[in-house]
Amino acid sequence: MRRIRVFVDEPIAAGGTVALSPFATGHLLKVLRLQHGAPVTVFNGDGHDYEATLEVLGKGMAAVLVASGAPVANESPLDLTLAQSIARGEKMDLILQ
């Protein structure tokens, strides 16, 4: 089963309710066609994923009811070094972009 993750730009606490942005609401309701009560995972960059339930509040408005949070370790344990040689002409500008 696929896991739907949604970014929320505010503090998240277990047992609380978090309002979703209009962009996230539109994506969940119109693009993914999720219904009231659908399970979603919300995160805000604090190192935790929060299991939540979608609650449709009205036309174009939705929130999530946060159930629980768990620390997540998505970072790769490998160290990566990226090397780039000097290219001629405008190619270097394109590489830097």
Coordinates of C-alpha atoms in Angstrom, one line a residue:
M1 CA 0.0 0.0 0.0
R2 CA 1.4 3.4 -0.9
R3 CA 2.1 5.9 1.8
I4 CA 0.9 9.5 1.3
R5 CA 3.1 12.1 2.9
V6 CA 2.1 15.8 3.3
F7 CA 4.3 18.6 4.4
V8 CA 2.9 21.0 7.0
D9 CA 4.6 24.3 7.8
E10 CA 3.6 24.5 11.5
P11 CA 4.3 22.6 14.7
I12 CA 2.6 19.1 15.0
A13 CA 1.6 17.4 18.2
A14 CA 0.1 14.0 18.7
G15 CA -3.6 14.2 19.5
G16 CA -3.9 17.6 17.9
T17 CA -5.5 18.9 14.7
V18 CA -3.5 20.6 11.9
A19 CA -5.1 22.7 9.1
L20 CA -3.8 21.9 5.7
S21 CA -2.7 24.6 3.1
P22 CA -5.0 25.2 0.1
F23 CA -2.4 23.6 -2.2
A24 CA -2.1 20.4 0.0
T25 CA -5.9 20.2 0.4
G26 CA -6.4 20.5 -3.4
H27 CA -3.8 17.8 -4.1
L28 CA -5.3 15.4 -1.5
L29 CA -8.9 15.9 -2.4
K30 CA -8.9 16.6 -6.2
V31 CA -5.8 14.9 -7.5
L32 CA -5.5 11.9 -5.2
R33 CA -9.3 11.8 -4.5
L34 CA -8.9 10.9 -0.9
Q35 CA -12.1 10.7 1.3
H36 CA -12.8 11.8 4.8
G37 CA -11.0 9.4 7.2
A38 CA -8.2 8.4 4.8
P39 CA -4.9 7.7 6.5
V40 CA -2.0 10.2 5.7
T41 CA 1.4 10.9 7.1
V42 CA 2.3 14.5 7.9
F43 CA 5.8 15.9 8.5
N44 CA 7.3 19.3 9.2
G45 CA 11.0 18.7 9.0
D46 CA 11.5 18.1 12.7
G47 CA 12.7 14.5 12.2
H48 CA 9.4 12.8 12.9
D49 CA 6.6 11.4 10.8
Y50 CA 3.1 11.7 12.2
E51 CA 0.3 9.3 11.4
A52 CA -2.9 11.2 10.8
T53 CA -6.4 10.9 9.5
L54 CA -7.8 13.3 6.9
E55 CA -10.9 15.3 7.9
V56 CA -12.7 17.2 5.2
L57 CA -14.1 20.4 6.8
G58 CA -15.9 21.9 3.7
K59 CA -15.4 22.8 0.1
G60 CA -11.7 23.4 -0.3
M61 CA -10.9 23.0 3.4
A62 CA -9.3 20.1 5.1
A63 CA -7.4 19.3 8.3
V64 CA -5.7 16.2 9.7
L65 CA -6.2 14.7 13.1
V66 CA -2.8 13.6 14.3
A67 CA -2.7 10.2 16.1
S68 CA 1.0 9.5 16.8
G69 CA 4.5 10.5 15.9
A70 CA 7.6 8.4 15.3
P71 CA 11.2 9.4 14.6
V72 CA 12.3 8.7 11.1
A73 CA 15.8 8.1 9.8
N74 CA 15.6 8.6 6.0
E75 CA 19.2 9.9 5.6
S76 CA 21.6 7.6 3.9
P77 CA 24.5 6.3 6.0
L78 CA 26.8 6.6 3.0
D79 CA 29.1 9.6 2.5
L80 CA 28.8 11.0 -1.0
T81 CA 31.3 13.2 -2.8
L82 CA 30.3 14.8 -6.1
A83 CA 33.1 16.0 -8.4
Q84 CA 32.8 18.1 -11.5
S85 CA 35.5 19.0 -14.0
I86 CA 35.6 22.4 -15.7
A87 CA 33.6 22.5 -18.9
R88 CA 34.0 24.8 -21.9
G89 CA 31.7 27.7 -22.8
E90 CA 28.2 28.0 -21.5
K91 CA 28.1 24.4 -20.4
M92 CA 29.6 25.2 -17.1
D93 CA 26.9 27.8 -16.4
L94 CA 24.3 25.1 -17.2
I95 CA 26.0 22.6 -14.9
L96 CA 26.1 25.2 -12.0
Q97 CA 22.4 26.0 -12.5

